[in-house]
PDB file of C-alpha atoms in Angstrom:
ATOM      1  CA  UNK A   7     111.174  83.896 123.668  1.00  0.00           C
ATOM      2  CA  UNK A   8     111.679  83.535 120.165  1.00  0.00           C
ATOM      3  CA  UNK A   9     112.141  86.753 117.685  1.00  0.00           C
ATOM      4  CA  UNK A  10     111.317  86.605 114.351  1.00  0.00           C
ATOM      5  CA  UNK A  11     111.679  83.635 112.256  1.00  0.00           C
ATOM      6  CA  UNK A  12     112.715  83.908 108.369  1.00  0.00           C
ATOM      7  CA  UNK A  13     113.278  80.887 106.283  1.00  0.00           C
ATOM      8  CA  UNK A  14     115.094  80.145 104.333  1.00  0.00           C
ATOM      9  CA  UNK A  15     118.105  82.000 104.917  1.00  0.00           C
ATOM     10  CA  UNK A  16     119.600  81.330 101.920  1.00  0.00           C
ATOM     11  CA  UNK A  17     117.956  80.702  98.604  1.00  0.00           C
ATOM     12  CA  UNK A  18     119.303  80.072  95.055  1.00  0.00           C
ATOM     13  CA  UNK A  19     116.760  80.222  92.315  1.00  0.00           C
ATOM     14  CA  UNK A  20     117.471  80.290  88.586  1.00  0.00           C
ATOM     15  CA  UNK A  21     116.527  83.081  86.452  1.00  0.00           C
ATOM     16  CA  UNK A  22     112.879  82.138  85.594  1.00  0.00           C
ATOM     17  CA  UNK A  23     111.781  80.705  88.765  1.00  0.00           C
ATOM     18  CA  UNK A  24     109.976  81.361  91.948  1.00  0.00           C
ATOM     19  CA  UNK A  25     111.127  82.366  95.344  1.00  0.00           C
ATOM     20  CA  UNK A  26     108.921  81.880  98.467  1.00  0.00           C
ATOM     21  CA  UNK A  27     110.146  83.414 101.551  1.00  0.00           C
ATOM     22  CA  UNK A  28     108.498  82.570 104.281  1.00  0.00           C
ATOM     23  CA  UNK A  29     108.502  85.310 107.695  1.00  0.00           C
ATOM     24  CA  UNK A  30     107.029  84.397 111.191  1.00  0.00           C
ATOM     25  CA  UNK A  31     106.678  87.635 113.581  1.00  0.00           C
ATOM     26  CA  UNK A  32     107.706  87.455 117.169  1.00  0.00           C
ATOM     27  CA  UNK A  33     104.767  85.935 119.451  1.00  0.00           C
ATOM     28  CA  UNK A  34     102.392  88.291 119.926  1.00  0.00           C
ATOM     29  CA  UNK A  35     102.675  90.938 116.691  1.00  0.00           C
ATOM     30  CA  UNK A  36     100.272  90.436 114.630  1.00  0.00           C
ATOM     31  CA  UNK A  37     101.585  93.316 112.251  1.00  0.00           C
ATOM     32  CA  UNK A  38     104.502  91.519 109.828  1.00  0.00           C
ATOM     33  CA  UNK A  39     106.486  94.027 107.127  1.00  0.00           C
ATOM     34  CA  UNK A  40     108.741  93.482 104.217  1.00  0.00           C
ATOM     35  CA  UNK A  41     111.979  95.263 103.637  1.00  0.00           C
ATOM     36  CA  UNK A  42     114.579  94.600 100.542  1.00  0.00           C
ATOM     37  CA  UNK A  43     118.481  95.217 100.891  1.00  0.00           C
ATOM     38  CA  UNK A  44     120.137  95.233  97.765  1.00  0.00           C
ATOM     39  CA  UNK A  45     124.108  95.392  98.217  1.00  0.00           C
ATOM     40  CA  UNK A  46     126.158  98.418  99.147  1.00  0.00           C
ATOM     41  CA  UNK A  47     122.062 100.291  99.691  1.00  0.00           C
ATOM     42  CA  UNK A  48     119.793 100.755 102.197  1.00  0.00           C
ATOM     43  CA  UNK A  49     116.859  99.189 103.308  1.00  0.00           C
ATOM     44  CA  UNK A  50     113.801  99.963 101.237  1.00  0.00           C
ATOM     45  CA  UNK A  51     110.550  99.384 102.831  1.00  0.00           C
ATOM     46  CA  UNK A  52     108.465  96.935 100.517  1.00  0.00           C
ATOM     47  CA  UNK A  53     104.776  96.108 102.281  1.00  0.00           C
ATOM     48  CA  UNK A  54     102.798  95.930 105.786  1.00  0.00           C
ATOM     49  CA  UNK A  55     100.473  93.333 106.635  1.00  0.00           C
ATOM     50  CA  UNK A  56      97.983  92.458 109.617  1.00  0.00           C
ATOM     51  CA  UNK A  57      96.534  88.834 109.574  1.00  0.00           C
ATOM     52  CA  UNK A  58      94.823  88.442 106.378  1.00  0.00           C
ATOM     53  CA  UNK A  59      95.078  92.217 105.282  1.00  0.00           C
ATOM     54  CA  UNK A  60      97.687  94.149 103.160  1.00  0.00           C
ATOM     55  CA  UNK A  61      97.958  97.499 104.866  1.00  0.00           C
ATOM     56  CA  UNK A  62     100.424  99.253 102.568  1.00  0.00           C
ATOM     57  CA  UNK A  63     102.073  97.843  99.310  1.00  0.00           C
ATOM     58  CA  UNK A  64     103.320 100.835  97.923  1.00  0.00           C
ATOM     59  CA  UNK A  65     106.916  99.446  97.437  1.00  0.00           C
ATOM     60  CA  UNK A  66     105.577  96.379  96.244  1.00  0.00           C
ATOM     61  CA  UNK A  67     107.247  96.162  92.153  1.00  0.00           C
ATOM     62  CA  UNK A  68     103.964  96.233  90.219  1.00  0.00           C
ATOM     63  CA  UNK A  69     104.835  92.598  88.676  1.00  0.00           C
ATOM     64  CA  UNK A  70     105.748  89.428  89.614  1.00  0.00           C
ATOM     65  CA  UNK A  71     105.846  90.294  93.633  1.00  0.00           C
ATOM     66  CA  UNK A  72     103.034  89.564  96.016  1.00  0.00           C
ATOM     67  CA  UNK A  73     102.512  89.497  99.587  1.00  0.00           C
ATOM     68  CA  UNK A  74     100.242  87.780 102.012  1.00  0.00           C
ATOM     69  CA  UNK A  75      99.786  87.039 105.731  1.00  0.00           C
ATOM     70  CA  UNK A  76      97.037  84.390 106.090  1.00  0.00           C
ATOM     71  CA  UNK A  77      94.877  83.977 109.615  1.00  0.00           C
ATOM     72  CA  UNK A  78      97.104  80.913 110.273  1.00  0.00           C
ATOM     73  CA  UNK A  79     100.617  80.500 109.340  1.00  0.00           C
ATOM     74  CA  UNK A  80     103.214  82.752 108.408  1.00  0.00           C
ATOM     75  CA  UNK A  81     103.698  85.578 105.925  1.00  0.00           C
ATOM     76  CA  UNK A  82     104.985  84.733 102.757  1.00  0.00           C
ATOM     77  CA  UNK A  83     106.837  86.793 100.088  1.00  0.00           C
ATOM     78  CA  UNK A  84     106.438  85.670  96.832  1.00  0.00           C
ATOM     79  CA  UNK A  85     108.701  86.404  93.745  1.00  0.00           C
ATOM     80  CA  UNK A  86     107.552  84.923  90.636  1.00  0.00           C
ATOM     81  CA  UNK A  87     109.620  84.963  87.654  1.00  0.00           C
ATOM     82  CA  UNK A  88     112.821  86.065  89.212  1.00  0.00           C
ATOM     83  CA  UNK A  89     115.766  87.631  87.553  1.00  0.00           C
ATOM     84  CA  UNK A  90     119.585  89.116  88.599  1.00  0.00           C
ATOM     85  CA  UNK A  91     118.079  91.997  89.917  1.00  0.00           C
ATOM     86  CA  UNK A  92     116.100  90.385  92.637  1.00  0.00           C
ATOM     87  CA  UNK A  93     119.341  89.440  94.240  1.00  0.00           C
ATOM     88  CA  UNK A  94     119.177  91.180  97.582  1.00  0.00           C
ATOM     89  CA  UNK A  95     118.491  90.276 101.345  1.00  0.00           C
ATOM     90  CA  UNK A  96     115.150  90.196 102.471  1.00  0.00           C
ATOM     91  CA  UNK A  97     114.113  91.489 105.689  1.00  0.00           C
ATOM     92  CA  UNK A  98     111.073  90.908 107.674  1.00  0.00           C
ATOM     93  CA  UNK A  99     110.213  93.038 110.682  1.00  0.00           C
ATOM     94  CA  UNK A 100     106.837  92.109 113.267  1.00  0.00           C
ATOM     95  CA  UNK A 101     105.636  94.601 115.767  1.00  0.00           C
ATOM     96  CA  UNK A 102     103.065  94.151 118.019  1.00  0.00           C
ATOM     97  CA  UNK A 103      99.370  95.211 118.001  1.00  0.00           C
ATOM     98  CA  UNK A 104      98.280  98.785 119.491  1.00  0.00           C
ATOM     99  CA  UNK A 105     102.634  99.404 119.356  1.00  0.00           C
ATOM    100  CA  UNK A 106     103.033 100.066 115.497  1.00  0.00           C
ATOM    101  CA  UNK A 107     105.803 101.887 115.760  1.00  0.00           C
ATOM    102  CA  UNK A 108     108.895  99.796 117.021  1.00  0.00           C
ATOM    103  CA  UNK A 109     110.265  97.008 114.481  1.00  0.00           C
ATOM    104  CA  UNK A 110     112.132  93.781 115.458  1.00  0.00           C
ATOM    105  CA  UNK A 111     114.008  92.317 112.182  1.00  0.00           C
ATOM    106  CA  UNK A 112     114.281  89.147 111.325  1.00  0.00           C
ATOM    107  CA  UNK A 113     117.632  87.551 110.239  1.00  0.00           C
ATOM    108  CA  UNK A 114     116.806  87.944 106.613  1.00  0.00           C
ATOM    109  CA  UNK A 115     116.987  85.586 103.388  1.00  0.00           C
ATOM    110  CA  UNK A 116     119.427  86.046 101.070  1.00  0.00           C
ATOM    111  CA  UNK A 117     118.066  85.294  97.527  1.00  0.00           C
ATOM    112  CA  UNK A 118     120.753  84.580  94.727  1.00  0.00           C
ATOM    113  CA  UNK A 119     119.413  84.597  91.257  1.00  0.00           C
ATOM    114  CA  UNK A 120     121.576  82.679  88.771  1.00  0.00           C
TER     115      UNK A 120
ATOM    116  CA  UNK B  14     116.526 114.857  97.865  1.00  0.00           C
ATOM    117  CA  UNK B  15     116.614 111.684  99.901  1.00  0.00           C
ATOM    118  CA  UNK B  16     113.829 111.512 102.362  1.00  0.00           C
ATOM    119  CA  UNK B  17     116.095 110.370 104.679  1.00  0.00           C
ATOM    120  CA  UNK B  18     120.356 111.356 104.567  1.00  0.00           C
ATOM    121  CA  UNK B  19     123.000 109.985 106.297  1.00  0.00           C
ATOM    122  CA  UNK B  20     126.865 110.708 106.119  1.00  0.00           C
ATOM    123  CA  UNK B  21     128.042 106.914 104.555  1.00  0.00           C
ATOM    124  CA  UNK B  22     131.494 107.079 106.039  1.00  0.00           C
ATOM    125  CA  UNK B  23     133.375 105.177 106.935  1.00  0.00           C
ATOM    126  CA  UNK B  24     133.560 107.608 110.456  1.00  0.00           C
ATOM    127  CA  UNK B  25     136.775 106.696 112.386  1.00  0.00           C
ATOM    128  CA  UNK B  26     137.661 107.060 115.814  1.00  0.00           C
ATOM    129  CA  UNK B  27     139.863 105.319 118.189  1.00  0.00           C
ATOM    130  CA  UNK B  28     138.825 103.248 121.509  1.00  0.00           C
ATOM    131  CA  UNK B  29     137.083 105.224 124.101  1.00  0.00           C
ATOM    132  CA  UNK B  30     136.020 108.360 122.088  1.00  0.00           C
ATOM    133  CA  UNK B  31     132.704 109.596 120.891  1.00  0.00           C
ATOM    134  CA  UNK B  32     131.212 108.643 118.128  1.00  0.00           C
ATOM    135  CA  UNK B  33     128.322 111.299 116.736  1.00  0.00           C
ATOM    136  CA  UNK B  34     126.471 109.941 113.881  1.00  0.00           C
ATOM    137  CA  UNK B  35     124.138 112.374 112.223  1.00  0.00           C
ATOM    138  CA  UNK B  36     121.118 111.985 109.759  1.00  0.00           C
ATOM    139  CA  UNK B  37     118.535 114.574 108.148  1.00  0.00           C
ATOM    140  CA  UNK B  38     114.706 113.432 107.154  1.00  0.00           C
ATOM    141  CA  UNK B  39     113.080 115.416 104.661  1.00  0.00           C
ATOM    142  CA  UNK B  40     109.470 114.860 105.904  1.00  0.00           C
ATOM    143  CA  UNK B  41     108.967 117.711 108.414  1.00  0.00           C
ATOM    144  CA  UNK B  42     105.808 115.897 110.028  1.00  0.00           C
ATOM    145  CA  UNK B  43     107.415 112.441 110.687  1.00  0.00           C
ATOM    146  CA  UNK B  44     106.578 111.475 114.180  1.00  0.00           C
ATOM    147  CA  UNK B  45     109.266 108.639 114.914  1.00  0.00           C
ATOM    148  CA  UNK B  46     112.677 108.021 114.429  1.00  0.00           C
ATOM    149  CA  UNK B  47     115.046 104.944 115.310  1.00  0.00           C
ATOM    150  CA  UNK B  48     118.373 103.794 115.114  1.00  0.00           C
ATOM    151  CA  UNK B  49     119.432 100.591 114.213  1.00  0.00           C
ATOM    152  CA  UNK B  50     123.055  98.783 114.449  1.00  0.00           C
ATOM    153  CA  UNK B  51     123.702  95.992 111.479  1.00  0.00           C
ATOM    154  CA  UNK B  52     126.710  93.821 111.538  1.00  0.00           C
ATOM    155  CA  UNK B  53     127.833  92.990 107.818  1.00  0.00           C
ATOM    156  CA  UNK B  54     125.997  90.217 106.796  1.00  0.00           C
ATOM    157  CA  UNK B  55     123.394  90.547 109.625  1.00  0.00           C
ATOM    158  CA  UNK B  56     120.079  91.774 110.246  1.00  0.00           C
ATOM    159  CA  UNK B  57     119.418  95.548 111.470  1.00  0.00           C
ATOM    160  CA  UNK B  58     119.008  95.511 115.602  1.00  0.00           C
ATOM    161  CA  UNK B  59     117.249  98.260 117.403  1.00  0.00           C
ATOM    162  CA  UNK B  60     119.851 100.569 119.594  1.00  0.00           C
ATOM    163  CA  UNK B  61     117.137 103.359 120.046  1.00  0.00           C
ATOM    164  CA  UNK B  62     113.707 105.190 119.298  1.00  0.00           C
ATOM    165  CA  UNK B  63     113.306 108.842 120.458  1.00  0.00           C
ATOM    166  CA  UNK B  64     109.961 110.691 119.154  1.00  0.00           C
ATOM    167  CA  UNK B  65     110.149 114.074 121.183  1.00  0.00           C
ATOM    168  CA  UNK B  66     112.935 116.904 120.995  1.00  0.00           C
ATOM    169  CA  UNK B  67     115.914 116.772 122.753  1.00  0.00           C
ATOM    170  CA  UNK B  68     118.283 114.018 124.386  1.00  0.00           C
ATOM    171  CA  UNK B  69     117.265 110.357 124.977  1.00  0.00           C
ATOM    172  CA  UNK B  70     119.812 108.447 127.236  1.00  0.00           C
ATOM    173  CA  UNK B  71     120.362 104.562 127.072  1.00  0.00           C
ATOM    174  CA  UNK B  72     123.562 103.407 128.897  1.00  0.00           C
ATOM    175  CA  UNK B  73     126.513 104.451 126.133  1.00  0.00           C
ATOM    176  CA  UNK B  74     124.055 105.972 123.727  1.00  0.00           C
ATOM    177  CA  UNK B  75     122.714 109.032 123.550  1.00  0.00           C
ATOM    178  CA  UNK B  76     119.712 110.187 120.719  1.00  0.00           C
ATOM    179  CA  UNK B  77     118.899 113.756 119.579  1.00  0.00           C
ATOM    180  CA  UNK B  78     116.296 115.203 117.682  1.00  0.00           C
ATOM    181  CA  UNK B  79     115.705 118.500 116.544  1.00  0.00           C
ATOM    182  CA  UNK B  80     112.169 118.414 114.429  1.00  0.00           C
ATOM    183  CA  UNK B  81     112.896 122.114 113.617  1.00  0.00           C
ATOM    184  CA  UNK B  82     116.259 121.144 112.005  1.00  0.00           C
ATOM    185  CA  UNK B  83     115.357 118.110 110.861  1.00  0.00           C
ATOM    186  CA  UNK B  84     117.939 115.976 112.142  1.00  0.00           C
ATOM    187  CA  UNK B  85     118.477 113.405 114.687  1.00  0.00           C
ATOM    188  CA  UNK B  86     122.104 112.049 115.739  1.00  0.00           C
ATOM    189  CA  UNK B  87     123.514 109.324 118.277  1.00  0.00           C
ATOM    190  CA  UNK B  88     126.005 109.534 120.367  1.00  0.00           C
ATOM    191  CA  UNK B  89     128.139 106.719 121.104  1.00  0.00           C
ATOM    192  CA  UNK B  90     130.553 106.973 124.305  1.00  0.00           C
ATOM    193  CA  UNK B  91     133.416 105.278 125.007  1.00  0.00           C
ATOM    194  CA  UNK B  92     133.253 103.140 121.484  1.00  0.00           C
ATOM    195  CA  UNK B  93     134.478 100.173 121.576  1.00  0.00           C
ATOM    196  CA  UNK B  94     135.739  97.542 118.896  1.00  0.00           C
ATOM    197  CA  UNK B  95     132.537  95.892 119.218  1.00  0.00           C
ATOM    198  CA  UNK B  96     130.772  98.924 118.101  1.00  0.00           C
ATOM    199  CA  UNK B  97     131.960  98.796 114.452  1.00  0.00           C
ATOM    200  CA  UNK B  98     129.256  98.410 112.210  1.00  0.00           C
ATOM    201  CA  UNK B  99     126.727 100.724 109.976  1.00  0.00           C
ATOM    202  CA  UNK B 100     124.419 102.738 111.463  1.00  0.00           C
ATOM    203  CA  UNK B 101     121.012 103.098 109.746  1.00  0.00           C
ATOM    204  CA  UNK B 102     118.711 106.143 110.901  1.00  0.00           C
ATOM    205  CA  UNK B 103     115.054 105.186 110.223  1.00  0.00           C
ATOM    206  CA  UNK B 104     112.251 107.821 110.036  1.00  0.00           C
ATOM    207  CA  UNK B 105     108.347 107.106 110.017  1.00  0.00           C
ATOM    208  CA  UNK B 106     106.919 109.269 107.759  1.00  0.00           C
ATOM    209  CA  UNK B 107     103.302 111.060 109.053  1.00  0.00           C
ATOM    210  CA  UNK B 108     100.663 109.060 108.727  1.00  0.00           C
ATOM    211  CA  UNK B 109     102.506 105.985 108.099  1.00  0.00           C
ATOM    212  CA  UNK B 110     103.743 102.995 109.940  1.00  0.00           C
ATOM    213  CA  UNK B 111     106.435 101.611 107.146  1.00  0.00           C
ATOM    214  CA  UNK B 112     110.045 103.138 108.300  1.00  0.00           C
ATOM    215  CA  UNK B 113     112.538 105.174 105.398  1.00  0.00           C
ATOM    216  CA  UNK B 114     115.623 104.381 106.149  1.00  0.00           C
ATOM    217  CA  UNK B 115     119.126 106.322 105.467  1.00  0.00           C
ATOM    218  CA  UNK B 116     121.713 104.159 103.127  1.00  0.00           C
ATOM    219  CA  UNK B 117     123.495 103.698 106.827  1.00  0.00           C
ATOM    220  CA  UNK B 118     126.958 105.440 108.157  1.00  0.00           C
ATOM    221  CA  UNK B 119     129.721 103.228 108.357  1.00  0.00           C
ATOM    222  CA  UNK B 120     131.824 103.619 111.500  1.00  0.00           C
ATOM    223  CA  UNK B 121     134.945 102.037 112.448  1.00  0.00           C
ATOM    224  CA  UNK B 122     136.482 102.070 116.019  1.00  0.00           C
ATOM    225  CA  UNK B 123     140.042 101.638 116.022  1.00  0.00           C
ATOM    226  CA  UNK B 124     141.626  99.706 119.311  1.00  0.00           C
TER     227      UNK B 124
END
């Protein structure tokens, strides 16, 4: 019974570059959010997605950050152009359908930004 | 104000005494609220969910809320060692699904 799947769990990138984090929800959910940890702070909730729909993105950054959660496959954050302050773990959380209200974390990827 | 406060700590207390963690939501018609244990360096884990007033028992841990108040605390009996970590307090905000979460109250159990 696997939980949720995150990959990579660690990921350099240089200032400049992309950053594709990739987030499968536990079998089952079909509902797949976004969370960002930046150090000594709290988790701040980013977006929630069902298969092929963006719910709520209002704590998307306007730029550079997308979000998508295709019919097959798993979610994937996207960070284009990354700089220092996009340092931060990166937490996704699945719940199931028709139970939207309890979250099961992922183990996170850790994005560096040299 | 912070939609959602918590205490950050670090809260001390020694083996075998209760721990009360407390945490105030700003949002007077959120409808759930969570707690969640995270290891340094590790993900947030689910401990408990409570939605109605009053207690909510599960083995060594003990939720609260009080919508009038505002608040919701856990109770943690006979802490142990193992129990060390921060303590996040999550609300859901009405007529959302995405959680708010506190910045997280450290607490250390001395053995």
């Amino acid at each position: 019974n696997a939980g949720v799947m995150q990959n990579p769990r660690h990921l350099v990138r240089r200032r400049g570059q992309e950053a594709r984090l990739r987030c499968s929800p536990m079998k089952g959910h079909s509902h797949v959010y976004w969370y960002r940890q930046l150090p000594e702070e709290g988790l701040k909730f980013m977006v929630y997605l069902q298969k092929e729909n963006i719910i709520d993105e209002s704590g998307m950054p306007k730029e550079r950050f997308s979000a998508e959660f295709p019919k097959e496959g798993p979610s994937i954050l996207r960070i284009q152009q990354v700089v220092r302050g996009d340092s931060a773990a990166y937490f996704c959380a699945s719940s199931p359908a028709g139970n939207t209200d309890t979250q099961y974390f992922g183990p996170g990827t850790r994005l560096t930004v040299l | 104000q912070k939609e959602v406060e918590q205490n950050s700590g670090p809260l001390s207390v020694p083996e075998g005494a209760i721990a009360s963690l407390n945490c105030t939501y700003s949002d007077r018609g959120s409808q759930s609220f969570f707690w969640y244990r995270q290891y340094s360096g590790k993900s947030p884990e689910l401990i408990m969910f409570i939605y109605s007033n009053g207690d909510k028992e599960d083995g060594r841990f003990t939720a609260q809320l009080n919508k009038a108040s505002q608040y919701v605390s856990l109770l943690i009996r006979d802490s142990q060692p193992s129990d060390s970590a921060t303590y996040l307090c999550a609300v859901t905000p009405s007529g959302t699904y995405k959680y708010i979460f506190g910045t997280g109250t450290r607490l250390k159990v001395l053995a």
